[in-house]
mmCIF file of C-alpha atoms in Angstrom:
data_model
loop_
_atom_site.group_PDB
_atom_site.id
_atom_site.type_symbol
_atom_site.label_atom_id
_atom_site.label_comp_id
_atom_site.label_asym_id
_atom_site.label_seq_id
_atom_site.Cartn_x
_atom_site.Cartn_y
_atom_site.Cartn_z
ATOM 1 C CA MET A 1 110.696 110.212 -46.681
ATOM 2 C CA VAL A 2 107.286 109.241 -48.033
ATOM 3 C CA THR A 3 108.548 105.723 -48.760
ATOM 4 C CA VAL A 4 109.638 105.301 -45.146
ATOM 5 C CA LEU A 5 106.332 106.681 -43.873
ATOM 6 C CA LEU A 6 104.391 104.264 -46.099
ATOM 7 C CA ALA A 7 106.234 101.196 -44.761
ATOM 8 C CA PRO A 8 103.875 100.645 -41.775
ATOM 9 C CA TYR A 9 100.893 101.168 -44.072
ATOM 10 C CA THR A 10 102.254 98.549 -46.483
ATOM 11 C CA MET A 11 102.904 96.168 -43.590
ATOM 12 C CA ALA A 12 99.276 96.628 -42.461
ATOM 13 C CA ILE A 13 98.050 95.763 -45.966
ATOM 14 C CA TYR A 14 100.221 92.617 -46.022
ATOM 15 C CA ARG A 15 98.875 91.572 -42.625
ATOM 16 C CA PHE A 16 95.241 92.215 -43.633
ATOM 17 C CA ALA A 17 95.627 90.379 -46.964
ATOM 18 C CA LEU A 18 97.164 87.376 -45.183
ATOM 19 C CA GLY A 19 94.408 87.276 -42.556
ATOM 20 C CA LEU A 20 96.617 88.362 -39.657
ATOM 21 C CA PRO A 21 95.628 90.906 -37.020
ATOM 22 C CA VAL A 22 96.759 94.333 -38.160
ATOM 23 C CA GLY A 23 97.369 95.926 -34.762
ATOM 24 C CA SER A 24 97.745 99.580 -33.945
ATOM 25 C CA LEU A 25 99.564 102.190 -35.974
ATOM 26 C CA ARG A 26 102.084 102.550 -33.165
ATOM 27 C CA SER A 27 102.915 98.828 -33.146
ATOM 28 C CA LEU A 28 103.222 98.824 -36.942
ATOM 29 C CA LEU A 29 105.533 101.842 -36.840
ATOM 30 C CA GLU A 30 107.711 100.221 -34.160
ATOM 31 C CA ASP A 31 107.806 96.985 -36.162
ATOM 32 C CA ALA A 32 108.746 98.880 -39.340
ATOM 33 C CA ILE A 33 111.603 100.636 -37.543
ATOM 34 C CA ARG A 34 112.918 97.284 -36.260
ATOM 35 C CA ARG A 35 112.737 95.745 -39.739
ATOM 36 C CA LYS A 36 115.451 97.742 -41.446
ATOM 37 C CA ASP A 37 115.723 95.129 -44.191
ATOM 38 C CA PHE A 38 112.087 95.804 -45.118
ATOM 39 C CA LEU A 39 112.735 99.555 -45.187
ATOM 40 C CA ALA A 40 115.722 98.932 -47.460
ATOM 41 C CA TYR A 41 113.490 96.799 -49.690
ATOM 42 C CA GLN A 42 110.892 99.596 -49.906
ATOM 43 C CA LEU A 43 113.581 102.199 -50.661
ATOM 44 C CA GLY A 44 114.974 99.884 -53.333
ATOM 45 C CA TRP A 45 111.569 99.812 -55.066
ATOM 46 C CA PHE A 46 111.459 103.596 -54.882
ATOM 47 C CA LEU A 47 114.961 103.988 -56.352
ATOM 48 C CA VAL A 48 114.297 101.547 -59.174
ATOM 49 C CA GLY A 49 111.119 103.482 -59.955
ATOM 50 C CA ARG A 50 113.058 106.769 -59.956
ATOM 51 C CA LEU A 51 116.042 105.532 -61.960
ATOM 52 C CA TRP A 52 114.103 103.726 -64.663
ATOM 53 C CA PRO A 53 112.706 106.894 -66.353
ATOM 54 C CA THR A 54 116.260 108.268 -66.658
ATOM 55 C CA VAL A 55 117.138 105.481 -69.096
ATOM 56 C CA SER A 56 116.498 107.019 -72.457
ATOM 57 C CA ILE A 57 116.088 105.261 -75.739
ATOM 58 C CA THR A 58 117.975 107.268 -78.286
ATOM 59 C CA SER A 59 118.283 106.950 -82.007
ATOM 60 C CA THR A 60 121.459 104.876 -81.865
ATOM 61 C CA SER A 61 120.904 101.149 -81.983
ATOM 62 C CA PHE A 62 123.481 100.494 -79.230
ATOM 63 C CA ASN A 63 121.599 102.599 -76.669
ATOM 64 C CA GLY A 64 118.304 101.061 -77.787
ATOM 65 C CA ILE A 65 119.663 97.531 -77.288
ATOM 66 C CA ILE A 66 121.009 98.415 -73.854
ATOM 67 C CA SER A 67 117.665 99.953 -72.900
ATOM 68 C CA VAL A 68 115.783 96.834 -74.025
ATOM 69 C CA LEU A 69 118.191 94.573 -72.118
ATOM 70 C CA LEU A 70 117.869 96.781 -69.040
ATOM 71 C CA PHE A 71 114.071 96.642 -69.338
ATOM 72 C CA ILE A 72 114.147 92.817 -69.544
ATOM 73 C CA LEU A 73 116.455 92.637 -66.528
ATOM 74 C CA CYS A 74 114.219 94.985 -64.510
ATOM 75 C CA PHE A 75 111.111 93.034 -65.555
ATOM 76 C CA TRP A 76 112.655 89.717 -64.493
ATOM 77 C CA LEU A 77 114.055 91.073 -61.234
ATOM 78 C CA THR A 78 110.814 92.852 -60.319
ATOM 79 C CA LEU A 79 108.769 89.691 -60.722
ATOM 80 C CA ARG A 80 111.320 87.606 -58.811
ATOM 81 C CA LEU A 81 111.332 90.123 -55.941
ATOM 82 C CA PHE A 82 107.561 90.441 -55.786
ATOM 83 C CA ALA A 83 107.176 87.993 -52.862
ATOM 84 C CA VAL A 84 110.188 89.242 -50.892
ATOM 85 C CA GLY A 85 108.370 92.174 -49.246
ATOM 86 C CA PRO A 86 105.964 90.047 -47.190
ATOM 87 C CA ALA A 87 108.814 87.721 -46.194
ATOM 88 C CA LEU A 88 110.681 90.710 -44.781
ATOM 89 C CA ALA A 89 107.662 92.437 -43.231
ATOM 90 C CA ILE A 90 105.701 89.630 -41.571
ATOM 91 C CA LYS A 91 107.396 88.360 -38.435
ATOM 92 C CA GLU A 92 105.028 85.352 -38.236
ATOM 93 C CA SER A 93 106.381 84.106 -41.549
ATOM 94 C CA GLN A 94 108.916 81.318 -41.465
ATOM 95 C CA ALA A 95 110.096 82.213 -44.988
ATOM 96 C CA THR A 96 113.206 84.280 -45.555
ATOM 97 C CA ALA A 97 113.826 86.733 -48.378
ATOM 98 C CA ARG A 98 115.990 84.079 -50.056
ATOM 99 C CA ASP A 99 113.144 81.530 -49.811
ATOM 100 C CA ALA A 100 110.747 84.006 -51.441
ATOM 101 C CA PHE A 101 113.208 84.830 -54.229
ATOM 102 C CA GLU A 102 113.847 81.134 -54.941
ATOM 103 C CA ALA A 103 110.142 80.237 -54.806
ATOM 104 C CA ALA A 104 109.441 82.681 -57.630
ATOM 105 C CA ALA A 105 111.915 80.927 -59.944
ATOM 106 C CA GLY A 106 110.097 79.242 -62.797
ATOM 107 C CA ARG A 107 106.864 81.066 -62.002
ATOM 108 C CA ILE A 108 107.698 84.415 -63.602
ATOM 109 C CA TRP A 109 105.020 84.180 -66.295
ATOM 110 C CA THR A 110 102.377 83.092 -63.787
ATOM 111 C CA ILE A 111 103.217 86.057 -61.557
ATOM 112 C CA PHE A 112 103.215 88.365 -64.595
ATOM 113 C CA TYR A 113 99.822 87.065 -65.702
ATOM 114 C CA ILE A 114 98.316 87.626 -62.244
ATOM 115 C CA CYS A 115 99.759 91.145 -62.069
ATOM 116 C CA PHE A 116 98.705 92.008 -65.624
ATOM 117 C CA CYS A 117 95.117 90.833 -65.170
ATOM 118 C CA THR A 118 94.815 92.714 -61.898
ATOM 119 C CA ALA A 119 96.556 95.939 -62.925
ATOM 120 C CA PHE A 120 95.153 96.239 -66.455
ATOM 121 C CA PRO A 121 92.036 98.204 -65.387
ATOM 122 C CA ILE A 122 94.197 100.728 -63.495
ATOM 123 C CA VAL A 123 96.625 101.161 -66.395
ATOM 124 C CA ALA A 124 93.715 101.580 -68.808
ATOM 125 C CA ALA A 125 92.069 104.176 -66.534
ATOM 126 C CA VAL A 126 95.333 106.128 -66.212
ATOM 127 C CA LEU A 127 95.852 106.130 -69.981
ATOM 128 C CA ILE A 128 92.268 107.186 -70.698
ATOM 129 C CA ALA A 129 92.387 109.961 -68.057
ATOM 130 C CA GLY A 130 95.738 111.217 -69.340
ATOM 131 C CA VAL A 131 94.609 111.284 -72.963
ATOM 132 C CA ALA A 132 91.330 112.992 -72.024
ATOM 133 C CA VAL A 133 93.117 115.710 -70.057
ATOM 134 C CA VAL A 134 95.583 116.332 -72.887
ATOM 135 C CA LEU A 135 92.771 116.488 -75.458
ATOM 136 C CA VAL A 136 90.632 118.812 -73.340
ATOM 137 C CA GLY A 137 93.412 120.997 -71.921
ATOM 138 C CA GLY A 138 95.710 120.962 -74.896
ATOM 139 C CA SER A 139 99.419 120.279 -74.882
ATOM 140 C CA GLY A 140 100.583 123.862 -75.286
ATOM 141 C CA THR A 141 102.489 126.012 -72.857
ATOM 142 C CA GLY A 142 101.506 128.560 -70.297
ATOM 143 C CA LYS A 143 98.395 128.683 -68.168
ATOM 144 C CA ALA A 144 96.446 126.037 -70.123
ATOM 145 C CA ALA A 145 99.295 123.522 -69.845
ATOM 146 C CA ALA A 146 99.729 124.210 -66.114
ATOM 147 C CA SER A 147 96.028 123.717 -65.387
ATOM 148 C CA SER A 148 96.055 120.547 -67.501
ATOM 149 C CA LEU A 149 98.977 119.213 -65.453
ATOM 150 C CA ILE A 150 97.254 120.045 -62.146
ATOM 151 C CA LEU A 151 94.021 118.406 -63.307
ATOM 152 C CA THR A 152 95.931 115.283 -64.351
ATOM 153 C CA GLY A 153 97.544 115.125 -60.903
ATOM 154 C CA ILE A 154 94.180 115.472 -59.166
ATOM 155 C CA LEU A 155 92.598 112.767 -61.326
ATOM 156 C CA LEU A 156 95.487 110.348 -60.946
ATOM 157 C CA SER A 157 96.105 110.746 -57.199
ATOM 158 C CA PRO A 158 93.380 108.269 -56.147
ATOM 159 C CA LEU A 159 94.641 105.818 -58.770
ATOM 160 C CA LEU A 160 98.190 106.096 -57.423
ATOM 161 C CA ILE A 161 97.009 105.403 -53.881
ATOM 162 C CA PHE A 162 94.904 102.492 -55.091
ATOM 163 C CA SER A 163 97.871 101.111 -57.044
ATOM 164 C CA LEU A 164 99.987 101.112 -53.856
ATOM 165 C CA VAL A 165 97.295 99.095 -52.069
ATOM 166 C CA LEU A 166 96.894 96.805 -55.068
ATOM 167 C CA ARG A 167 100.648 96.141 -55.261
ATOM 168 C CA ALA A 168 100.813 95.235 -51.561
ATOM 169 C CA VAL A 169 97.790 92.926 -51.816
ATOM 170 C CA LEU A 170 99.246 91.277 -54.918
ATOM 171 C CA GLU A 171 102.584 90.762 -53.154
ATOM 172 C CA ALA A 172 100.827 89.190 -50.157
ATOM 173 C CA GLN A 173 98.659 86.905 -52.288
ATOM 174 C CA ILE A 174 101.559 85.799 -54.464
ATOM 175 C CA PHE A 175 103.546 85.199 -51.261
ATOM 176 C CA ARG A 176 100.717 82.948 -50.031
ATOM 177 C CA ASN A 177 100.255 81.222 -53.417
ATOM 178 C CA LEU A 178 103.954 80.375 -53.573
ATOM 179 C CA GLY A 179 103.470 78.409 -50.359
ATOM 180 C CA LEU A 180 105.568 80.759 -48.262
ATOM 181 C CA PHE A 181 102.980 81.566 -45.609
ATOM 182 C CA ALA A 182 101.254 79.230 -43.229
ATOM 183 C CA PRO A 183 99.173 81.056 -40.622
ATOM 184 C CA HIS A 184 99.698 78.400 -37.954
ATOM 185 C CA PRO A 185 103.042 76.592 -38.159
ATOM 186 C CA GLU A 186 102.613 72.899 -37.589
ATOM 187 C CA ARG A 187 104.219 71.512 -34.484
ATOM 188 C CA GLU A 188 105.694 68.076 -34.250
ATOM 189 C CA HIS A 189 103.706 65.713 -32.083
ATOM 190 C CA ARG A 190 105.606 62.913 -30.375
#
């Protein structure tokens, strides 16, 4: 439900990052409802994010190899799909989802580098905050562990919201850098 409710917000971030007028919340909501393919894309990101932690690396080498291969596949697919969201969400775009997917081919490491350099401060802040809360609150059970968990949630909530904004801006900028967005399509003059 939250993923569906965040779709208009994500569309507004794409539009702002690409220099397009954002419009009203009502128009964004109506546009999000009409763009069922974009909603499916957003739900797909959510499901991949939910399913990935269920893959466990166990002590057997076979499960470890499968987990590593699954991680590589998810890594590759995530970077290839990174520019698809704006293609699905921005009606002014002439690019299709297929165009965005194909444009990312051969640029995986460039996209990874951009994402890594941008997201590294957030990941570092999350790790430092998590370690600090565990060290201060302890990792035991009972009331101390519950308060430590609540404090971690409170500290990380702004970072999670910021990471959603950052992901949408990165998707929009990569979409533009791949040459998939031209704000004013050129018309043929005869």
